[in-house]
CSV table of C-alpha atoms and ligand atoms in Angstrom, one decimal:
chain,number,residue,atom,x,y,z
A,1,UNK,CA,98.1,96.4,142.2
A,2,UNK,CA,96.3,98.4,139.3
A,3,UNK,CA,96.4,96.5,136.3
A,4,UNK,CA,98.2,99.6,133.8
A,5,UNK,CA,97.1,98.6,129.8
A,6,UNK,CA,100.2,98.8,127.6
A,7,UNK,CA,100.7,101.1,125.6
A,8,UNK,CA,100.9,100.7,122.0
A,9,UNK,CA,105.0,102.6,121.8
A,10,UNK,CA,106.0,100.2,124.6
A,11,UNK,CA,103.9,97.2,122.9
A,12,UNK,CA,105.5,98.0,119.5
A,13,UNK,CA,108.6,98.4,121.2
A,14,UNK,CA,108.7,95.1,123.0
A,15,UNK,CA,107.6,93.4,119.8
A,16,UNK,CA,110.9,95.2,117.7
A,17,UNK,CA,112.9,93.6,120.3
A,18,UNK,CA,111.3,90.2,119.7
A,19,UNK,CA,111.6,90.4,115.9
A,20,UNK,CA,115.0,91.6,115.3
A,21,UNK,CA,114.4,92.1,111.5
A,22,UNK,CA,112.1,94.3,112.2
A,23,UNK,CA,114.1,98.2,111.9
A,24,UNK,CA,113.7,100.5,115.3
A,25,UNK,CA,112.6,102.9,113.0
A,26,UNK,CA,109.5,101.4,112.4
A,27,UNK,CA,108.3,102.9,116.2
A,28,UNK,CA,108.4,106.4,114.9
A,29,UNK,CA,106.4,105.9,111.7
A,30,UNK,CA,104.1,104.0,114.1
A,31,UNK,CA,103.9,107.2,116.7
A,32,UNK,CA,102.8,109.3,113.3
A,33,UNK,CA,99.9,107.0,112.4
A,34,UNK,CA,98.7,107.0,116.1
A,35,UNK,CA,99.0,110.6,116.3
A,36,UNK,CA,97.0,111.2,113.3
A,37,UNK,CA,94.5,108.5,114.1
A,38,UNK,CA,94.4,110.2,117.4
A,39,UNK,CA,93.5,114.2,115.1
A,40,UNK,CA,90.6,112.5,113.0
A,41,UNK,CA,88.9,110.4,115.8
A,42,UNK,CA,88.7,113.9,117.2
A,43,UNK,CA,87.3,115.8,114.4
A,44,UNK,CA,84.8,112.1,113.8
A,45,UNK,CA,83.4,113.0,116.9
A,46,UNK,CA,82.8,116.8,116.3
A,47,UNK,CA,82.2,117.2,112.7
A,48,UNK,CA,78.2,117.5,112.8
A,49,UNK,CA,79.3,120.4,115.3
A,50,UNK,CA,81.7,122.0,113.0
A,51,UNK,CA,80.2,121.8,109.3
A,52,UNK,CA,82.3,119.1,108.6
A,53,UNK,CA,80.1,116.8,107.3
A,54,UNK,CA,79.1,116.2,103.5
A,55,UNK,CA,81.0,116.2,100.0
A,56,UNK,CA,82.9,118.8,98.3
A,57,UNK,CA,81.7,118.3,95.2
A,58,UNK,CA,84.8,116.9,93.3
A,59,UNK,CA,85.5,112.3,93.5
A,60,UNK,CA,88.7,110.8,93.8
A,61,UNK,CA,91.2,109.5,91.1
A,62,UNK,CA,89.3,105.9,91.2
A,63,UNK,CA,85.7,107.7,90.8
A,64,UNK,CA,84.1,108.3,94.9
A,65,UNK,CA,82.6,110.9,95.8
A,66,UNK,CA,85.2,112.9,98.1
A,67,UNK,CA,83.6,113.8,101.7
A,68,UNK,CA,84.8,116.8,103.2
A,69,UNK,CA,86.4,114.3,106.1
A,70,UNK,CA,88.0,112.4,103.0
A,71,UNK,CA,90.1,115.5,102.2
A,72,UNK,CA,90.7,116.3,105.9
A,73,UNK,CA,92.1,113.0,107.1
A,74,UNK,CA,93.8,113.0,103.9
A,75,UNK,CA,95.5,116.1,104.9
A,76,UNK,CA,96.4,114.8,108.2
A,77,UNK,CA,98.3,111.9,107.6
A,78,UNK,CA,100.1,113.7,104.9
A,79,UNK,CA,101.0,116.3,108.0
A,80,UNK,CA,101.8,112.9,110.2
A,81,UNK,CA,104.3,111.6,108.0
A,82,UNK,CA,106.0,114.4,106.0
A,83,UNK,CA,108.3,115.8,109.3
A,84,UNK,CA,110.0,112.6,110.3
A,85,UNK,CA,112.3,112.3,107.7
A,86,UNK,CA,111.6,108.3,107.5
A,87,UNK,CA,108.8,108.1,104.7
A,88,UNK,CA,110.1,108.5,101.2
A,89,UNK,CA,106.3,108.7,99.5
A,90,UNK,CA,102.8,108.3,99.9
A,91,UNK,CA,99.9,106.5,97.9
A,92,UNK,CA,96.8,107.7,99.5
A,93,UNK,CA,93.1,106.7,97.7
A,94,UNK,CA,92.8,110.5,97.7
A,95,UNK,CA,95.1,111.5,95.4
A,96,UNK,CA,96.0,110.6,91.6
A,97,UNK,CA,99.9,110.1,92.3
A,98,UNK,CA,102.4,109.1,94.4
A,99,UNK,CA,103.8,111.9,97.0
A,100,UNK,CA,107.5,111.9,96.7
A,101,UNK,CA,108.2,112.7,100.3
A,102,UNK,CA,111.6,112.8,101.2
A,103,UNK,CA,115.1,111.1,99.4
A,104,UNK,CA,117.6,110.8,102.1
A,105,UNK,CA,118.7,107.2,102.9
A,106,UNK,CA,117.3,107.4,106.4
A,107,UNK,CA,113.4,107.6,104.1
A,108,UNK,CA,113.4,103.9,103.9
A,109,UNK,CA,109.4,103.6,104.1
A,110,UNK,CA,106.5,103.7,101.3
A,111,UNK,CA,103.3,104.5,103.3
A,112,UNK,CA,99.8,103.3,101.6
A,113,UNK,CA,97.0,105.0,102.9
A,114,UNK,CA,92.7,104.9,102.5
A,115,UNK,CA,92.6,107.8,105.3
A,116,UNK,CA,88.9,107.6,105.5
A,117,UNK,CA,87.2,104.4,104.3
A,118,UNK,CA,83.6,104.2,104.2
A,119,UNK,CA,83.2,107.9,104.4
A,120,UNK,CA,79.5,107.0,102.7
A,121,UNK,CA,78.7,106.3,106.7
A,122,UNK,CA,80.2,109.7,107.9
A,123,UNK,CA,77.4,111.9,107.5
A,124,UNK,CA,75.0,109.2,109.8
A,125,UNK,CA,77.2,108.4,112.4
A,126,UNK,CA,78.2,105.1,111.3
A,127,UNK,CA,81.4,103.4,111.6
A,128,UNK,CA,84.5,104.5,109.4
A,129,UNK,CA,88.0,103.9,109.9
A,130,UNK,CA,91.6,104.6,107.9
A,131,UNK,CA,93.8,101.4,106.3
A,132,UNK,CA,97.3,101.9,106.3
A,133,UNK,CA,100.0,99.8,104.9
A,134,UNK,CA,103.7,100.3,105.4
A,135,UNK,CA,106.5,98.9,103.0
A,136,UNK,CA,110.0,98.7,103.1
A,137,UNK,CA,111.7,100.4,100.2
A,138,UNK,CA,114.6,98.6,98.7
A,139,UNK,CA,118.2,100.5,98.8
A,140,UNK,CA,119.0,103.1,96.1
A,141,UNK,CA,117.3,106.5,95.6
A,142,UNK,CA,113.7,107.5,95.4
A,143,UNK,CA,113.0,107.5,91.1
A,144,UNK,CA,111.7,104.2,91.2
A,145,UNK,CA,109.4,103.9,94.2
A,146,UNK,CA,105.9,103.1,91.9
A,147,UNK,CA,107.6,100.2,90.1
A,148,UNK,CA,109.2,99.3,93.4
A,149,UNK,CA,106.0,99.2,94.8
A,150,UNK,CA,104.1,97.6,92.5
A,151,UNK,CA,106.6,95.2,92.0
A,152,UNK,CA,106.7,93.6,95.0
A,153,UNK,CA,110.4,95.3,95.8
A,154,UNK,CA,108.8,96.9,98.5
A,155,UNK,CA,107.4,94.3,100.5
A,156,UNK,CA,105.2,95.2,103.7
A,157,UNK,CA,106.5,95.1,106.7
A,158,UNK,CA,103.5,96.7,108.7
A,159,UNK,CA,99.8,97.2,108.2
A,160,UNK,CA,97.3,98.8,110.5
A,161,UNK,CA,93.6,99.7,110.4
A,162,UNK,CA,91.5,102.5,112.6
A,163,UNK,CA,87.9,101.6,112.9
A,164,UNK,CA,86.3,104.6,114.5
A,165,UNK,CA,83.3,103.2,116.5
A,166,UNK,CA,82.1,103.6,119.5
A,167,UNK,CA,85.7,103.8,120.8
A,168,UNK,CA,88.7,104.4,118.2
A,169,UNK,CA,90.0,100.9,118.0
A,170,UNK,CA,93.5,100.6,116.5
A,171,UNK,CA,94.4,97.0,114.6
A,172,UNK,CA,98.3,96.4,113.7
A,173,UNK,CA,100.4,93.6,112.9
A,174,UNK,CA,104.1,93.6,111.7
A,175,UNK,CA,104.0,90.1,110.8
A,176,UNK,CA,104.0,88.7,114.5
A,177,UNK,CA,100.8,88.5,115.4
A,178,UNK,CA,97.8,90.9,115.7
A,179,UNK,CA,97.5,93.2,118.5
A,180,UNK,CA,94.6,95.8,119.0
A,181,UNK,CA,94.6,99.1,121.1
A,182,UNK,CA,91.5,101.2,122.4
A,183,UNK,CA,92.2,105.4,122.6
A,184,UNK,CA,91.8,105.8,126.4
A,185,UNK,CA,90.3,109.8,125.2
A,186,UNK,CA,91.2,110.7,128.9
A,187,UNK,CA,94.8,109.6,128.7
A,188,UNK,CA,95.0,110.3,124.8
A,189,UNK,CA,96.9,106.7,125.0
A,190,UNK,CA,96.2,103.5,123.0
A,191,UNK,CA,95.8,100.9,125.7
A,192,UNK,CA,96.3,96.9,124.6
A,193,UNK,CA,92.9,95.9,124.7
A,194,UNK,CA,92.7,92.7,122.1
A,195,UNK,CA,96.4,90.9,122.8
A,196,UNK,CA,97.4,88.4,120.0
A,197,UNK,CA,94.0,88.2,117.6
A,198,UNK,CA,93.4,84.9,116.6
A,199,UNK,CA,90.3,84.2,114.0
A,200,UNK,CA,87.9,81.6,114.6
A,201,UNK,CA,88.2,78.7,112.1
A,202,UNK,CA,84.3,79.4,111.4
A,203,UNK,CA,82.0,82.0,111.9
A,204,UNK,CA,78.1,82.8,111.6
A,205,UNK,CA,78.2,85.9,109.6
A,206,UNK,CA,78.9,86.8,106.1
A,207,UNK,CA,79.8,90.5,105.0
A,208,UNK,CA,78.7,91.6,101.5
A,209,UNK,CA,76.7,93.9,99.5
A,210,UNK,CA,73.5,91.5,98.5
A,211,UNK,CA,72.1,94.4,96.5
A,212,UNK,CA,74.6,93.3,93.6
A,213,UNK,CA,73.4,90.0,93.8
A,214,UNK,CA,72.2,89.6,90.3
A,215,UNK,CA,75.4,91.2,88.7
A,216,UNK,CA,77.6,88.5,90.3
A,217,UNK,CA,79.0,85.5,88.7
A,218,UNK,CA,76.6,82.4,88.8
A,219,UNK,CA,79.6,80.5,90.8
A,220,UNK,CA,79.7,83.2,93.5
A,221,UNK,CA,75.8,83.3,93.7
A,222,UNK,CA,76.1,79.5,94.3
A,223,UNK,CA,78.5,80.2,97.3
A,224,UNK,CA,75.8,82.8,99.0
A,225,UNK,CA,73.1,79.5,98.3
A,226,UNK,CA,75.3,77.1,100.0
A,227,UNK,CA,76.1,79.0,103.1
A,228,UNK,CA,72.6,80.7,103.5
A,229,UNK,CA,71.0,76.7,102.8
A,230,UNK,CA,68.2,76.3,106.3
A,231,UNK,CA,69.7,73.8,108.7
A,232,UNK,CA,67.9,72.2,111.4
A,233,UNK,CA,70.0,73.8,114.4
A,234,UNK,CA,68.9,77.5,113.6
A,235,UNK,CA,72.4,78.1,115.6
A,236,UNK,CA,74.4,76.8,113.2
A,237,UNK,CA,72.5,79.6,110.6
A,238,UNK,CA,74.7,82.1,109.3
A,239,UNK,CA,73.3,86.5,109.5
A,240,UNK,CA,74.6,88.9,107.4
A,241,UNK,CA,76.4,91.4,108.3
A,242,UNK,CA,77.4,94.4,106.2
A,243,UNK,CA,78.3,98.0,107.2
A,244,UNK,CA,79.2,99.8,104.1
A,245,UNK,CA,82.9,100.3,105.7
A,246,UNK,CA,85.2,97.7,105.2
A,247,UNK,CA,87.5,98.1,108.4
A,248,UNK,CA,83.6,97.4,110.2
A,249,UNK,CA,83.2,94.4,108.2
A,250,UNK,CA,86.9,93.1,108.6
A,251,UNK,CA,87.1,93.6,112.0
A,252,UNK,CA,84.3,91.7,113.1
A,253,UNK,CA,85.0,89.4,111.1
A,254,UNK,CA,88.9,88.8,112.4
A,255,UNK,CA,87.1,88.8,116.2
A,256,UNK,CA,83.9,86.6,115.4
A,257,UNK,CA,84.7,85.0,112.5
A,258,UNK,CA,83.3,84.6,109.4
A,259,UNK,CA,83.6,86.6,105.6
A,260,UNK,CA,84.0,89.3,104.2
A,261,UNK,CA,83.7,90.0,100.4
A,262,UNK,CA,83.1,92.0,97.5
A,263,UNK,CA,83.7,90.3,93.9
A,264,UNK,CA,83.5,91.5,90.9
A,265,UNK,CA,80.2,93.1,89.2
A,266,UNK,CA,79.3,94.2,86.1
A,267,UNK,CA,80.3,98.0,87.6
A,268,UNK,CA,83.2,96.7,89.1
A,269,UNK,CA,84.4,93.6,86.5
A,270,UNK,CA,88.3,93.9,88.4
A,271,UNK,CA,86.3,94.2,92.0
A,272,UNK,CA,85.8,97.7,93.4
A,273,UNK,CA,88.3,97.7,96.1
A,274,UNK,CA,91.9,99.2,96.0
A,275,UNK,CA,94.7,96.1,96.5
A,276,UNK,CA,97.6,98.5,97.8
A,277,UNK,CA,95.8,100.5,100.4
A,278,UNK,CA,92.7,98.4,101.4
A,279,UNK,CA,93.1,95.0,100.2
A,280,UNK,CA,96.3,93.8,100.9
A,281,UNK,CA,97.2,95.7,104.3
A,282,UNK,CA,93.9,94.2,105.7
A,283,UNK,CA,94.8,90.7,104.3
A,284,UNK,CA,98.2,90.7,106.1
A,285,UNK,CA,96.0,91.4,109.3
A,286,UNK,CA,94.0,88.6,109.1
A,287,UNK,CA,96.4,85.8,107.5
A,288,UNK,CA,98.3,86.8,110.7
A,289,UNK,CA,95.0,85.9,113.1
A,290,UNK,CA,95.4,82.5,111.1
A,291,UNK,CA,92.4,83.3,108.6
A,292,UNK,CA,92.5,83.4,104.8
A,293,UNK,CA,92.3,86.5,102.1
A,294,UNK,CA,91.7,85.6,98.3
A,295,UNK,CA,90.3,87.3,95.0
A,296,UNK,CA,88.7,83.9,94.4
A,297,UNK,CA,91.8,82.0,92.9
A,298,UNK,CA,94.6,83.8,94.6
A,299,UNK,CA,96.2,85.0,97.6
A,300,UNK,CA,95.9,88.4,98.0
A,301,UNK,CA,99.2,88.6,99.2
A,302,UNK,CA,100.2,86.7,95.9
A,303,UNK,CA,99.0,89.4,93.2
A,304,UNK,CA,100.6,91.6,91.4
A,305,UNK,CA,100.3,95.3,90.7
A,306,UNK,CA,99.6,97.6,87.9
A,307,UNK,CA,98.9,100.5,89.0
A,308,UNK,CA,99.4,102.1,92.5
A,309,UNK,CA,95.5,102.4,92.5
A,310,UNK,CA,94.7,98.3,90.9
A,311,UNK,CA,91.2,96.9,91.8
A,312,UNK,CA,90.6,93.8,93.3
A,313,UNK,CA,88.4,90.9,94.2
A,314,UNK,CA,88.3,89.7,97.9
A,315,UNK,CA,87.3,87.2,100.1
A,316,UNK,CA,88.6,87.3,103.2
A,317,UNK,CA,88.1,85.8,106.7
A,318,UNK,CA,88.1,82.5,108.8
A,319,UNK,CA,89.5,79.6,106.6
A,320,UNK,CA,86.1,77.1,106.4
A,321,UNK,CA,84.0,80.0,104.7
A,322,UNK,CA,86.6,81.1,102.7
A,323,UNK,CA,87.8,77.6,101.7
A,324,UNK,CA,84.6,76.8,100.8
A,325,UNK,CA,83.9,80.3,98.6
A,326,UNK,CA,87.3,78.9,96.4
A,327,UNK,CA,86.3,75.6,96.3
A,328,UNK,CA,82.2,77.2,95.0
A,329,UNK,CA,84.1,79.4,92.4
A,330,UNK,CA,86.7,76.5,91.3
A,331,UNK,CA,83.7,74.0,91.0
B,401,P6P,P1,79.4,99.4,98.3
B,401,P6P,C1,83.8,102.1,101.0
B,401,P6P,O1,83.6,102.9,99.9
B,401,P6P,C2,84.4,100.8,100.5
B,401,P6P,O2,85.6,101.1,99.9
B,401,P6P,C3,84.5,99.8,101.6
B,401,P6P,O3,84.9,100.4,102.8
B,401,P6P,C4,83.2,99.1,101.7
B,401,P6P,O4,83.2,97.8,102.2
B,401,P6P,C5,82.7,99.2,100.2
B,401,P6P,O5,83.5,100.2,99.6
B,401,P6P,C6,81.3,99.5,100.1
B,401,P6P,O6,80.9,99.4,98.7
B,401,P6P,O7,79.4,99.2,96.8
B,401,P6P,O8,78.8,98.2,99.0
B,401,P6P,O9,78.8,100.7,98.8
């Protein structure tokens, strides 16, 4: 018999079933994200062909440089999510506030969104992807949904990253395990392709910008020494690794092990990366494959929010590197 992939409606479906607490209406919000990843792996793959590639001229409310496919996979998801009737806002890295989608008491979702991370690669075919995080708005109306947000009212239910490679590879967990799906183009499906992620305890790569090495705290320089120290089985030697797009980074990182980080600088003295829409959806993904995410001292999934667009610190990744990158900095 032909072995037929599942899909990634009947696999989220099957895993509602399995976790009752988990609201149906979570499949729909699901089968907007897909749909949307589905519209900007299409224009990834023709935008040289189109004029589609290079900036606009204008950054984004936390200072990048918008690309032309920043805007328009901004503008998609906004499309993807605004019909259903289920979302009551949006916090995308591409705009300043908060979307206030729809009020009803059937809008009981917040969606967090970096539509296009690593856009930098975009223009030389390198790997980019979108970071979505989904959270559960508490009862009552729709006045409060930054404080609820930011809070911690709203907790996350779902997060989900699109790393658009070589094949459009799409990364969810709603906090019962972590599942990945490749876009079968001919099919236009999501077929199961990684079942049930699981980190390795220790990896051979570490994912970080060394050019900043000299702005970094002495204690995180220390960490880089240690792991990078010459061992007599060259094997046992770690590589770096570092794409310049952080779903890249993270997800081979959550298959092969290893880190991932980016701590503070003398630029970025809060760390550069956003906590609501990069940071924490992408920590919930790989604390689920068993592996640990940290701004050094804390979980991740511990910290509190400011602002809908608050930096942060991380370290994330398989538990010995990451262990031993808190235990450098607590030294
Ligand atoms: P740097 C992309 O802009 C991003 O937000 C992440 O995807 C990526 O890991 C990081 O910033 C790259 O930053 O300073 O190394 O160019």
């Amino acid at each position: 018999m032909i072995q037929h992939s599942k899909t990634l409606n009947r696999h989220l479906l099957d895993q509602l079933r399995l976790t009752p607490h988990m609201p149906g209406s979570l499949a729909t919000v699901f089968a907007q994200m897909t749909f949307a990843a589905k519209i900007v792996a299409r224009e990834m793959r023709r935008a040289a062909l189109v004029g589609e590639l290079g900036l606009v001229g204008q950054q984004n409310s936390t200072g990048d440089d918008q690309k032309k496919l920043d805007i328009f996979a901004n503008e998609v998801f906004i499309d993807a999510i605004t019909d259903s009737g289920l979302i009551a806002g949006l916090v995308s890295e591409e705009m300043a506030e908060m979307q206030i989608i729809s009020d009803t008491p059937e809008a009981r979702y917040i969606v967090a969104v970096d539509p296009f991370d690593g856009s930098s690669n975009a223009d030389v075919n390198g790997a980019v992807g979108s970071i979505i995080g989904i959270y559960h708005k508490p009862d009552g109306g729709s006045a409060h949904l930054e404080s609820d947000l930011t809070s911690g009212a709203a907790p996350m239910v779902a997060a989900i990253y699109v790393m658009y490679g070589p094949s459009t590879v799409f990364v969810y967990t709603c906090g019962a395990g972590v599942y990945g799906f490749t876009l079968d183009h001919d099919l236009g499906e999501f077929l199961l392709s990684h079942n049930n992620i699981r980190i390795p305890p220790h990896g051979h790569y570490y994912s970080a910008n060394m050019g900043y090495l000299q702005d970094w705290n002495p204690k995180v320089q220390y960490f880089f020494q240690k792991l990078t120290e010459p061992t007599e089985q060259r094997e046992s030697r770690y590589s770096l690794r570092y794409s310049g797009a952080m779903v890249a980074d993270v997800h081979r990182t959550l298959l092969e092990g290893g880190i991932y980080i980016y701590p503070p600088d003398k630029k970025h003295p809060k760390g550069k990366l956003r906590l609501l829409y990069e940071c924490a959806p992408l920590s919930f993904i790989v604390e689920q494959a068993g592996g640990l995410a940290t701004n050094g001292t804390t979980r991740i999934s511990h910290l509190t929010y400011n602002s809908i667009h608050e930096l942060t610190a991380i370290a994330l990744g398989s538990p010995a590197e990451v262990k031993l990158y808190e235990k450098c900095l607590a030294e």
